[in-house]
Short mmCIF file of C-alpha atoms in Angstrom, two decimals:
data_model
loop_
_atom_site.label_atom_id
_atom_site.label_comp_id
_atom_site.label_asym_id
_atom_site.label_seq_id
_atom_site.Cartn_x
_atom_site.Cartn_y
_atom_site.Cartn_z
CA MET V 850 -185.46 -144.45 88.58
CA GLY V 851 -188.90 -143.15 89.77
CA MET V 852 -189.90 -139.65 90.77
CA SER V 853 -187.38 -138.24 93.22
CA SER V 854 -188.41 -137.86 96.78
CA ALA V 855 -185.95 -135.00 97.34
CA LEU V 856 -188.40 -132.07 97.07
CA LEU V 857 -191.02 -133.71 99.43
CA THR V 858 -189.50 -131.30 101.99
CA ASP V 859 -189.71 -127.89 103.68
CA HIS V 860 -187.84 -124.98 102.28
CA TYR V 861 -185.91 -124.25 105.31
CA GLU V 862 -184.30 -127.65 105.45
CA LEU V 863 -182.42 -126.40 102.44
CA THR V 864 -181.65 -122.89 103.69
CA MET V 865 -180.23 -124.43 106.82
CA VAL V 866 -177.91 -126.45 104.82
CA GLN V 867 -176.75 -123.31 102.90
CA ALA V 868 -176.20 -121.60 106.31
CA ALA V 869 -174.30 -124.47 107.75
CA LEU V 870 -172.19 -124.78 104.58
CA ALA V 871 -171.11 -121.20 104.75
CA GLY V 872 -170.64 -121.41 108.55
CA GLY V 873 -168.48 -124.61 108.31
CA THR V 874 -170.75 -126.64 110.61
CA ALA V 875 -172.51 -128.56 107.74
CA HIS V 876 -170.34 -131.59 108.03
CA ARG V 877 -170.23 -131.91 111.77
CA ARG V 878 -171.45 -135.40 113.03
CA SER V 879 -175.00 -135.10 114.40
CA VAL V 880 -177.68 -137.49 115.76
CA PHE V 881 -181.36 -136.80 115.20
CA GLU V 882 -184.14 -138.62 116.95
CA VAL V 883 -187.90 -139.08 116.11
CA PHE V 884 -190.04 -139.46 119.19
CA ALA V 885 -193.53 -138.40 120.30
CA ARG V 886 -193.94 -136.37 123.36
CA HIS V 887 -197.33 -137.79 124.16
CA LEU V 888 -199.84 -140.25 122.64
CA PRO V 889 -202.53 -138.18 120.98
CA GLY V 890 -206.24 -138.99 121.54
CA GLY V 891 -205.44 -140.21 125.02
CA ARG V 892 -204.48 -143.49 123.79
CA ARG V 893 -202.68 -146.33 125.66
CA TYR V 894 -200.03 -147.23 123.04
CA GLY V 895 -198.94 -146.27 119.69
CA VAL V 896 -197.96 -148.42 116.69
CA VAL V 897 -194.94 -147.82 114.34
CA ALA V 898 -195.78 -148.04 110.60
CA GLY V 899 -194.25 -146.55 107.38
CA THR V 900 -190.63 -147.43 107.92
CA GLY V 901 -190.67 -149.62 104.84
CA ARG V 902 -192.05 -146.99 102.69
CA LEU V 903 -189.60 -144.55 104.11
CA LEU V 904 -186.59 -146.89 103.16
CA ASP V 905 -188.09 -147.02 99.50
CA LEU V 906 -188.25 -143.25 99.46
CA LEU V 907 -184.73 -142.75 100.87
CA ALA V 908 -183.50 -144.87 98.15
CA ASP V 909 -184.73 -142.38 95.58
CA TYR V 910 -183.78 -139.35 97.52
CA ARG V 911 -181.80 -137.63 94.82
CA PHE V 912 -181.59 -134.05 93.50
CA GLY V 913 -181.62 -134.44 89.67
CA ASP V 914 -181.31 -132.06 86.92
CA ALA V 915 -185.06 -131.34 87.06
CA GLU V 916 -185.01 -130.54 91.02
CA LEU V 917 -181.91 -128.44 90.65
CA ALA V 918 -183.29 -126.34 87.91
CA TYR V 919 -186.35 -125.74 90.01
CA LEU V 920 -184.30 -124.62 93.07
CA ARG V 921 -182.02 -122.57 90.84
CA GLU V 922 -184.75 -120.82 89.10
CA ASN V 923 -186.69 -119.87 92.12
CA GLY V 924 -183.49 -118.82 94.07
CA VAL V 925 -184.14 -121.20 96.98
CA VAL V 926 -180.45 -121.74 97.73
CA ASP V 927 -177.05 -120.48 96.19
CA ASP V 928 -174.78 -122.16 93.82
CA ARG V 929 -172.65 -123.73 96.63
CA THR V 930 -175.62 -125.44 98.04
CA LEU V 931 -176.60 -126.60 94.59
CA ASP V 932 -173.41 -128.39 94.11
CA PHE V 933 -173.64 -129.96 97.44
CA LEU V 934 -177.23 -131.13 96.64
CA ALA V 935 -176.32 -132.50 93.13
CA SER V 936 -174.01 -134.99 94.77
CA TYR V 937 -176.16 -135.74 97.78
CA ARG V 938 -176.27 -139.41 98.87
CA PHE V 939 -177.08 -140.36 102.41
CA SER V 940 -174.01 -142.05 103.69
CA GLY V 941 -175.01 -142.39 107.69
CA ASP V 942 -176.76 -144.73 109.80
CA ILE V 943 -180.47 -145.07 110.87
CA ARG V 944 -181.73 -147.29 113.49
CA GLY V 945 -185.33 -147.56 114.55
CA TYR V 946 -188.23 -149.45 116.06
CA PRO V 947 -189.31 -152.05 113.39
CA GLU V 948 -192.73 -151.68 111.84
CA GLY V 949 -195.60 -153.16 113.86
CA GLU V 950 -193.88 -152.44 117.18
CA CYS V 951 -195.62 -150.72 119.84
CA TYR V 952 -194.23 -147.34 121.20
CA PHE V 953 -194.83 -144.91 124.03
CA PRO V 954 -193.97 -141.16 124.76
CA GLY V 955 -190.31 -140.57 124.62
CA SER V 956 -189.60 -143.74 122.61
CA PRO V 957 -186.65 -143.10 120.17
CA ILE V 958 -188.71 -144.47 117.39
CA MET V 959 -185.90 -143.51 114.83
CA VAL V 960 -182.31 -142.47 115.29
CA VAL V 961 -180.61 -140.81 112.25
CA GLU V 962 -176.67 -140.38 112.54
CA SER V 963 -174.76 -138.60 109.83
CA THR V 964 -173.44 -135.07 109.14
CA PHE V 965 -175.72 -132.35 110.04
CA ALA V 966 -176.31 -131.49 106.21
CA GLU V 967 -177.21 -135.07 105.25
CA ALA V 968 -179.37 -135.76 108.13
CA VAL V 969 -181.39 -132.45 108.45
CA LEU V 970 -182.64 -132.87 104.86
CA LEU V 971 -184.57 -135.96 105.84
CA GLU V 972 -186.52 -134.36 108.58
CA THR V 973 -189.70 -133.52 106.61
CA LEU V 974 -189.73 -136.68 104.69
CA ILE V 975 -189.34 -139.07 107.85
CA LEU V 976 -191.91 -137.18 109.72
CA SER V 977 -194.48 -137.03 106.95
CA VAL V 978 -194.27 -140.77 106.44
CA LEU V 979 -193.97 -141.91 110.02
CA ASN V 980 -196.74 -139.56 111.43
CA HIS V 981 -199.25 -140.53 108.75
CA ASP V 982 -198.75 -144.23 108.76
CA SER V 983 -198.24 -144.54 112.50
CA ALA V 984 -201.43 -142.72 113.10
CA VAL V 985 -203.45 -145.04 110.97
CA ALA V 986 -201.75 -148.15 112.24
CA SER V 987 -202.52 -147.01 115.95
CA ALA V 988 -206.20 -146.50 115.12
CA ALA V 989 -206.39 -149.78 113.17
CA SER V 990 -204.94 -151.64 116.01
CA ARG V 991 -207.57 -150.41 118.38
CA MET V 992 -210.13 -151.68 115.67
CA ALA V 993 -208.61 -155.01 115.41
CA HIS V 994 -208.86 -155.42 119.20
CA ALA V 995 -212.42 -154.23 119.21
CA ALA V 996 -213.10 -156.69 116.42
CA GLY V 997 -212.00 -159.65 118.57
CA GLY V 998 -210.58 -161.66 115.86
CA ARG V 999 -213.19 -161.07 113.19
CA PRO V 1000 -211.88 -159.86 109.93
CA LEU V 1001 -211.64 -156.12 108.87
CA ILE V 1002 -211.48 -154.76 105.33
CA GLU V 1003 -210.01 -151.25 104.94
CA MET V 1004 -212.20 -149.41 102.38
CA GLY V 1005 -211.53 -145.77 102.95
CA SER V 1006 -209.78 -144.81 99.62
CA ARG V 1007 -212.57 -142.40 98.82
CA ARG V 1008 -212.22 -140.56 101.96
CA THR V 1009 -208.66 -139.46 101.66
CA HIS V 1010 -205.87 -138.34 99.31
CA GLU V 1011 -205.31 -140.92 96.47
CA VAL V 1012 -201.81 -141.41 97.51
CA ALA V 1013 -202.47 -141.46 101.32
CA ALA V 1014 -205.08 -144.13 100.69
CA VAL V 1015 -202.47 -146.39 99.47
CA SER V 1016 -200.19 -145.90 102.31
CA ALA V 1017 -203.09 -146.06 104.81
CA ALA V 1018 -204.33 -149.55 103.40
CA ARG V 1019 -200.72 -150.80 104.11
CA ALA V 1020 -200.65 -149.36 107.58
CA ALA V 1021 -203.95 -150.79 108.44
CA HIS V 1022 -202.79 -154.32 107.09
CA ILE V 1023 -199.69 -154.01 109.41
CA ALA V 1024 -201.92 -153.37 112.42
CA GLY V 1025 -204.50 -156.20 111.94
CA PHE V 1026 -206.72 -155.48 108.92
CA SER V 1027 -207.24 -158.64 106.68
CA SER V 1028 -207.64 -156.88 103.24
CA THR V 1029 -208.26 -153.69 101.46
CA SER V 1030 -210.32 -152.26 98.64
CA ASN V 1031 -207.55 -150.35 97.24
CA LEU V 1032 -205.91 -152.33 94.14
CA MET V 1033 -202.55 -150.21 94.19
CA ALA V 1034 -202.09 -151.20 97.69
CA GLY V 1035 -202.42 -154.81 96.53
CA ARG V 1036 -200.12 -154.30 93.59
CA LEU V 1037 -197.31 -152.34 95.42
CA TYR V 1038 -197.49 -154.25 98.77
CA GLY V 1039 -199.24 -157.49 98.37
CA VAL V 1040 -202.20 -156.40 100.68
CA PRO V 1041 -205.12 -158.83 99.90
CA THR V 1042 -207.73 -156.92 97.98
CA ALA V 1043 -211.62 -157.51 98.15
CA GLY V 1044 -214.92 -156.13 97.10
CA THR V 1045 -218.08 -156.97 95.19
CA ALA V 1046 -220.79 -154.37 94.41
CA ALA V 1047 -222.25 -151.16 95.63
CA HIS V 1048 -225.87 -149.88 95.79
CA ALA V 1049 -225.40 -148.44 92.21
CA PHE V 1050 -225.22 -151.92 90.72
CA THR V 1051 -228.61 -152.81 92.34
CA LEU V 1052 -230.18 -149.62 91.22
CA LEU V 1053 -228.75 -150.10 87.61
CA HIS V 1054 -231.14 -153.04 87.32
CA ASP V 1055 -234.86 -153.41 86.81
CA SER V 1056 -235.12 -155.32 89.90
CA GLU V 1057 -233.10 -156.44 92.94
CA TYR V 1058 -233.74 -159.97 91.87
CA ASP V 1059 -232.10 -159.22 88.37
CA ALA V 1060 -228.99 -157.40 90.06
CA PHE V 1061 -228.45 -160.42 92.58
CA GLN V 1062 -228.84 -162.91 89.73
CA ALA V 1063 -226.31 -160.99 87.57
CA GLN V 1064 -223.75 -160.77 90.33
CA ILE V 1065 -224.17 -164.43 91.21
CA ASP V 1066 -223.77 -165.41 87.52
CA SER V 1067 -220.55 -163.44 87.25
CA LEU V 1068 -218.83 -164.06 90.73
CA GLY V 1069 -220.54 -167.25 91.90
CA PRO V 1070 -222.76 -168.00 94.82
CA GLU V 1071 -219.98 -167.35 97.36
CA THR V 1072 -220.17 -163.60 96.54
CA THR V 1073 -221.25 -160.93 99.12
CA LEU V 1074 -224.68 -159.52 98.24
CA LEU V 1075 -225.64 -156.00 99.47
CA VAL V 1076 -229.11 -156.36 101.01
CA ASP V 1077 -230.10 -152.87 102.27
CA THR V 1078 -230.88 -151.09 98.93
CA TYR V 1079 -234.60 -151.49 99.46
CA ASP V 1080 -236.10 -153.79 101.87
CA VAL V 1081 -233.63 -156.03 103.86
CA ALA V 1082 -235.97 -158.90 104.71
CA LYS V 1083 -237.00 -159.21 101.08
CA ALA V 1084 -233.55 -158.91 99.84
CA VAL V 1085 -232.32 -161.68 102.24
CA ARG V 1086 -235.08 -164.04 100.97
CA THR V 1087 -234.22 -163.26 97.37
CA ALA V 1088 -230.37 -163.70 98.05
CA VAL V 1089 -230.94 -167.25 99.33
CA GLU V 1090 -233.51 -168.17 96.85
CA LEU V 1091 -231.01 -167.30 94.00
CA ALA V 1092 -227.64 -168.49 95.54
CA GLY V 1093 -228.89 -171.33 97.80
CA PRO V 1094 -227.26 -172.16 101.21
CA ARG V 1095 -223.79 -171.62 99.54
CA LEU V 1096 -224.32 -167.88 99.68
CA GLY V 1097 -221.05 -166.45 100.92
CA ALA V 1098 -222.15 -163.44 102.61
CA VAL V 1099 -224.60 -160.54 102.89
CA ARG V 1100 -223.55 -156.97 103.48
CA ILE V 1101 -225.64 -154.36 105.69
CA ASP V 1102 -224.77 -150.70 105.14
CA SER V 1103 -227.20 -148.82 107.11
CA GLY V 1104 -229.65 -148.60 109.97
CA ASP V 1105 -229.23 -149.94 113.52
CA LEU V 1106 -226.43 -152.57 112.66
CA ALA V 1107 -226.85 -154.55 115.76
CA VAL V 1108 -230.46 -155.02 115.34
CA ALA V 1109 -230.34 -155.73 111.64
CA ALA V 1110 -227.63 -158.30 112.08
CA GLN V 1111 -229.74 -160.14 114.49
CA GLU V 1112 -232.75 -160.07 112.52
CA VAL V 1113 -230.77 -161.06 109.29
CA ARG V 1114 -229.06 -164.00 111.20
CA GLN V 1115 -232.34 -165.22 112.18
CA MET V 1116 -233.77 -165.16 108.52
CA LEU V 1117 -230.58 -166.77 107.00
CA ASP V 1118 -230.78 -169.62 109.60
CA ALA V 1119 -234.49 -170.10 108.95
CA LEU V 1120 -233.72 -170.23 105.25
CA GLY V 1121 -230.98 -173.02 105.64
CA ALA V 1122 -228.12 -170.52 105.01
CA THR V 1123 -226.42 -171.29 108.22
CA THR V 1124 -222.94 -170.67 107.05
CA THR V 1125 -223.72 -167.49 105.21
CA ARG V 1126 -221.62 -164.61 106.92
CA ILE V 1127 -222.88 -161.00 107.85
CA VAL V 1128 -220.57 -158.18 106.97
CA VAL V 1129 -221.44 -154.60 108.22
CA THR V 1130 -220.22 -151.33 106.96
CA SER V 1131 -221.59 -147.72 107.49
CA ASP V 1132 -219.17 -145.26 109.28
CA LEU V 1133 -217.70 -147.70 111.68
CA ASP V 1134 -214.97 -146.88 114.14
CA GLU V 1135 -213.47 -148.82 117.03
CA TYR V 1136 -216.16 -147.67 119.47
CA ALA V 1137 -219.05 -148.88 116.88
CA ILE V 1138 -217.14 -152.11 116.38
CA ALA V 1139 -216.93 -152.66 120.23
CA ALA V 1140 -220.61 -152.07 120.40
CA LEU V 1141 -221.37 -154.88 117.91
CA ALA V 1142 -219.38 -157.40 119.95
CA ALA V 1143 -222.35 -159.35 120.94
CA ALA V 1144 -224.12 -159.00 117.46
CA PRO V 1145 -223.97 -161.98 114.96
CA VAL V 1146 -221.45 -160.03 112.67
CA ASP V 1147 -218.60 -161.88 110.80
CA GLY V 1148 -216.71 -159.02 109.45
CA TYR V 1149 -216.34 -155.23 109.34
CA GLY V 1150 -215.65 -152.81 106.39
CA VAL V 1151 -214.15 -149.57 107.82
CA GLY V 1152 -213.51 -146.42 105.83
CA THR V 1153 -213.28 -142.89 107.01
CA SER V 1154 -212.17 -143.64 110.50
CA VAL V 1155 -209.20 -145.83 109.79
CA VAL V 1156 -207.66 -143.70 106.92
CA THR V 1157 -207.90 -140.71 109.17
CA GLY V 1158 -206.51 -142.17 112.15
CA SER V 1159 -209.93 -142.27 113.91
CA GLY V 1160 -210.05 -138.66 114.47
CA VAL V 1161 -206.24 -138.39 115.13
CA PRO V 1162 -204.50 -138.00 111.82
CA THR V 1163 -200.92 -137.43 112.86
CA ALA V 1164 -199.00 -139.32 115.60
CA ALA V 1165 -197.43 -136.06 116.85
CA MET V 1166 -193.92 -137.26 116.12
CA VAL V 1167 -190.97 -134.87 116.03
CA TYR V 1168 -187.52 -134.86 114.72
CA LYS V 1169 -184.99 -133.25 116.96
CA LEU V 1170 -181.10 -133.03 117.12
CA VAL V 1171 -180.11 -134.71 120.31
CA ALA V 1172 -176.27 -134.71 119.89
CA ARG V 1173 -173.72 -133.09 117.78
CA GLU V 1174 -169.96 -132.77 117.27
CA ASP V 1175 -168.26 -129.72 118.77
CA ALA V 1176 -165.49 -127.67 117.25
CA GLU V 1177 -162.92 -130.06 119.04
CA GLY V 1178 -164.57 -133.15 117.39
CA VAL V 1179 -166.37 -134.38 120.56
CA LEU V 1180 -170.01 -135.67 120.20
CA ARG V 1181 -172.03 -133.64 122.77
CA PRO V 1182 -175.66 -134.17 123.87
CA VAL V 1183 -177.85 -131.30 123.17
CA ALA V 1184 -181.42 -130.59 124.19
CA LYS V 1185 -184.16 -127.91 123.80
CA LYS V 1186 -185.63 -126.30 126.92
CA SER V 1187 -188.60 -124.64 125.21
CA VAL V 1188 -191.50 -124.45 127.52
CA GLY V 1189 -193.89 -127.31 126.75
CA LYS V 1190 -191.53 -128.75 124.07
CA PRO V 1191 -188.44 -130.08 125.78
CA SER V 1192 -186.18 -132.90 124.55
CA LYS V 1193 -183.63 -135.05 126.16
CA GLY V 1194 -180.18 -135.04 124.81
CA GLY V 1195 -177.87 -137.84 123.91
CA ARG V 1196 -177.83 -140.77 121.47
CA LYS V 1197 -180.21 -143.43 123.07
CA GLU V 1198 -180.74 -147.19 123.30
CA ALA V 1199 -184.32 -148.55 124.04
CA PHE V 1200 -185.67 -151.70 125.64
CA ARG V 1201 -189.05 -153.20 126.66
CA ALA V 1202 -188.98 -154.49 130.21
CA LEU V 1203 -190.93 -157.59 130.76
CA ARG V 1204 -192.30 -159.59 133.64
CA ASP V 1205 -193.57 -162.96 133.00
CA GLY V 1206 -194.00 -162.01 129.29
CA VAL V 1207 -195.92 -158.83 130.12
CA ALA V 1208 -194.46 -155.44 129.40
CA THR V 1209 -193.93 -153.28 132.46
CA ALA V 1210 -191.80 -150.28 131.04
CA GLU V 1211 -190.08 -148.67 128.21
CA LEU V 1212 -186.39 -148.31 129.36
CA ILE V 1213 -184.37 -145.65 127.57
CA THR V 1214 -180.66 -145.18 128.26
CA THR V 1215 -178.19 -142.63 126.83
CA SER V 1216 -175.35 -145.11 127.05
CA PRO V 1217 -174.75 -146.22 123.44
CA GLY V 1218 -174.25 -149.93 122.86
CA ALA V 1219 -175.62 -150.66 126.35
CA PRO V 1220 -176.61 -154.51 126.61
CA ALA V 1221 -180.32 -155.26 127.36
CA PRO V 1222 -181.11 -155.33 130.99
CA ALA V 1223 -182.10 -158.60 132.60
CA GLN V 1224 -185.98 -159.43 131.38
CA ALA V 1225 -185.94 -156.79 128.64
CA ARG V 1226 -185.61 -156.96 124.84
CA PRO V 1227 -183.85 -154.39 122.62
CA LEU V 1228 -186.05 -152.28 120.46
CA LEU V 1229 -183.88 -150.62 117.94
CA ARG V 1230 -182.78 -152.17 114.90
CA ASP V 1231 -180.34 -151.26 112.15
CA LEU V 1232 -182.26 -149.79 109.06
CA VAL V 1233 -179.55 -148.12 107.13
CA ARG V 1234 -175.78 -148.80 107.77
CA GLY V 1235 -173.18 -146.62 106.01
CA GLY V 1236 -175.82 -145.48 103.63
CA GLU V 1237 -176.72 -148.92 102.61
CA ILE V 1238 -180.38 -149.90 103.33
CA VAL V 1239 -180.29 -153.08 105.42
CA GLY V 1240 -183.66 -153.04 107.05
CA ARG V 1241 -186.17 -154.01 104.38
CA GLU V 1242 -188.55 -157.04 105.37
CA PRO V 1243 -191.88 -158.54 104.20
CA LEU V 1244 -194.89 -156.95 105.26
CA ALA V 1245 -195.89 -160.23 106.79
CA ALA V 1246 -193.09 -159.88 109.26
CA ALA V 1247 -194.58 -156.44 110.47
CA ARG V 1248 -197.85 -158.03 111.03
CA GLU V 1249 -196.59 -160.82 112.97
CA ARG V 1250 -194.36 -158.53 115.00
CA HIS V 1251 -197.48 -156.26 115.73
CA LEU V 1252 -199.35 -159.33 117.10
CA ALA V 1253 -196.48 -160.24 119.41
CA SER V 1254 -195.91 -156.73 120.49
CA THR V 1255 -199.56 -156.18 121.55
CA ALA V 1256 -199.63 -159.63 123.02
CA GLU V 1257 -197.36 -158.60 125.56
CA LEU V 1258 -199.13 -155.33 126.85
CA PRO V 1259 -200.93 -155.28 130.03
CA VAL V 1260 -204.68 -155.92 129.60
CA PRO V 1261 -205.72 -152.20 130.00
CA ALA V 1262 -204.10 -151.41 126.51
CA ARG V 1263 -207.34 -152.71 125.07
CA GLN V 1264 -209.38 -150.20 126.78
CA LEU V 1265 -210.85 -147.65 124.24
CA SER V 1266 -211.42 -144.92 126.93
CA HIS V 1267 -208.98 -142.02 127.07
CA GLY V 1268 -206.14 -142.72 129.55
CA ASP V 1269 -202.47 -142.75 130.17
CA PRO V 1270 -199.90 -144.91 128.54
CA VAL V 1271 -200.26 -148.41 129.55
CA ILE V 1272 -196.65 -148.60 130.47
CA PRO V 1273 -194.36 -145.69 131.76
CA THR V 1274 -191.31 -144.56 130.00
CA VAL V 1275 -188.17 -144.76 132.23
CA PHE V 1276 -185.02 -142.66 131.47
CA SER V 1277 -181.66 -143.44 132.82
#
């Protein structure tokens, strides 16, 4: 077994368990819900990502000897709680929106039902994974729409934490990016990887000619040559001279990308390299990509913006208790009434209402097991049943689901300007 995920949590999760054990409420049946009160950044929709990673982390959620020793030596919890943690295994149920699905304010993105002690321990881990991955996927989806079908490569590993870079590459792939520069994301999740050379490779050689020749000799004429180290026009001529019309692509990483792409396209065509693609990089985000829609660009490389959620690094999701068993054993709805932070009590079902294949509303009901209304599809799926993980799926399934989910959204969903959610959330 790999490193336990049990200590990827906040101190107070464990002290709540200690107090609940002492008070006799730790084993009360409880229902927790993950939802977002709003869509950050004035976005029109959000994208669920991270569920697959979370299920893997849940499988390793164990308090082993090393974890228990740390808690004991630092006086985090008492011996009774340590005994409980030593045998901890999540035995409850988890339902949720599958990866790639769109969500809206109030959507019950994940529902965790178990004892209070079992479920409360998962709060920090669940929010850490879903908030990060969903923020990246939500930004990536906007970029994919702006790209209009042109391929996107995620290349932001050097702009974020080394572990976050791997999960960001995975989330971006779910939401429409075709490949990543991150090899660990390729190894762990099967995300296609890509990359050729940086400016350092050109600067290493005595001339740009020598650098291009070395790269072509090693990677073949179908490689991508970086043409803006010195003079773009000269570099393009050298690239075609050496690789011929089979040159795969050229990359532009600086300057006015729209103007540069137009000039490079004209040069390539004049030199007979009519099939050579143009890839642009350089601090792109969804707005810059949209501005290049009319330019002769064949692909985009995006770094900082995608791995940081394009300025919105969290999805603003919360994990709240919405129902709990009372002293008589009856499951009761509970809700916060805090100013600005209210919650809606009760275990919920969720449906996407459709009219002629277009989404019209997010329908949320507090009637467990309620059938789907006419012209609506259910959104919650079983992820864990009786402690057994049942919701694993290939990453390709999440990509396909995302395409289908965004395709049914109304046209304004593709607008990049700040605005309200593209469909309302209706509670009944």
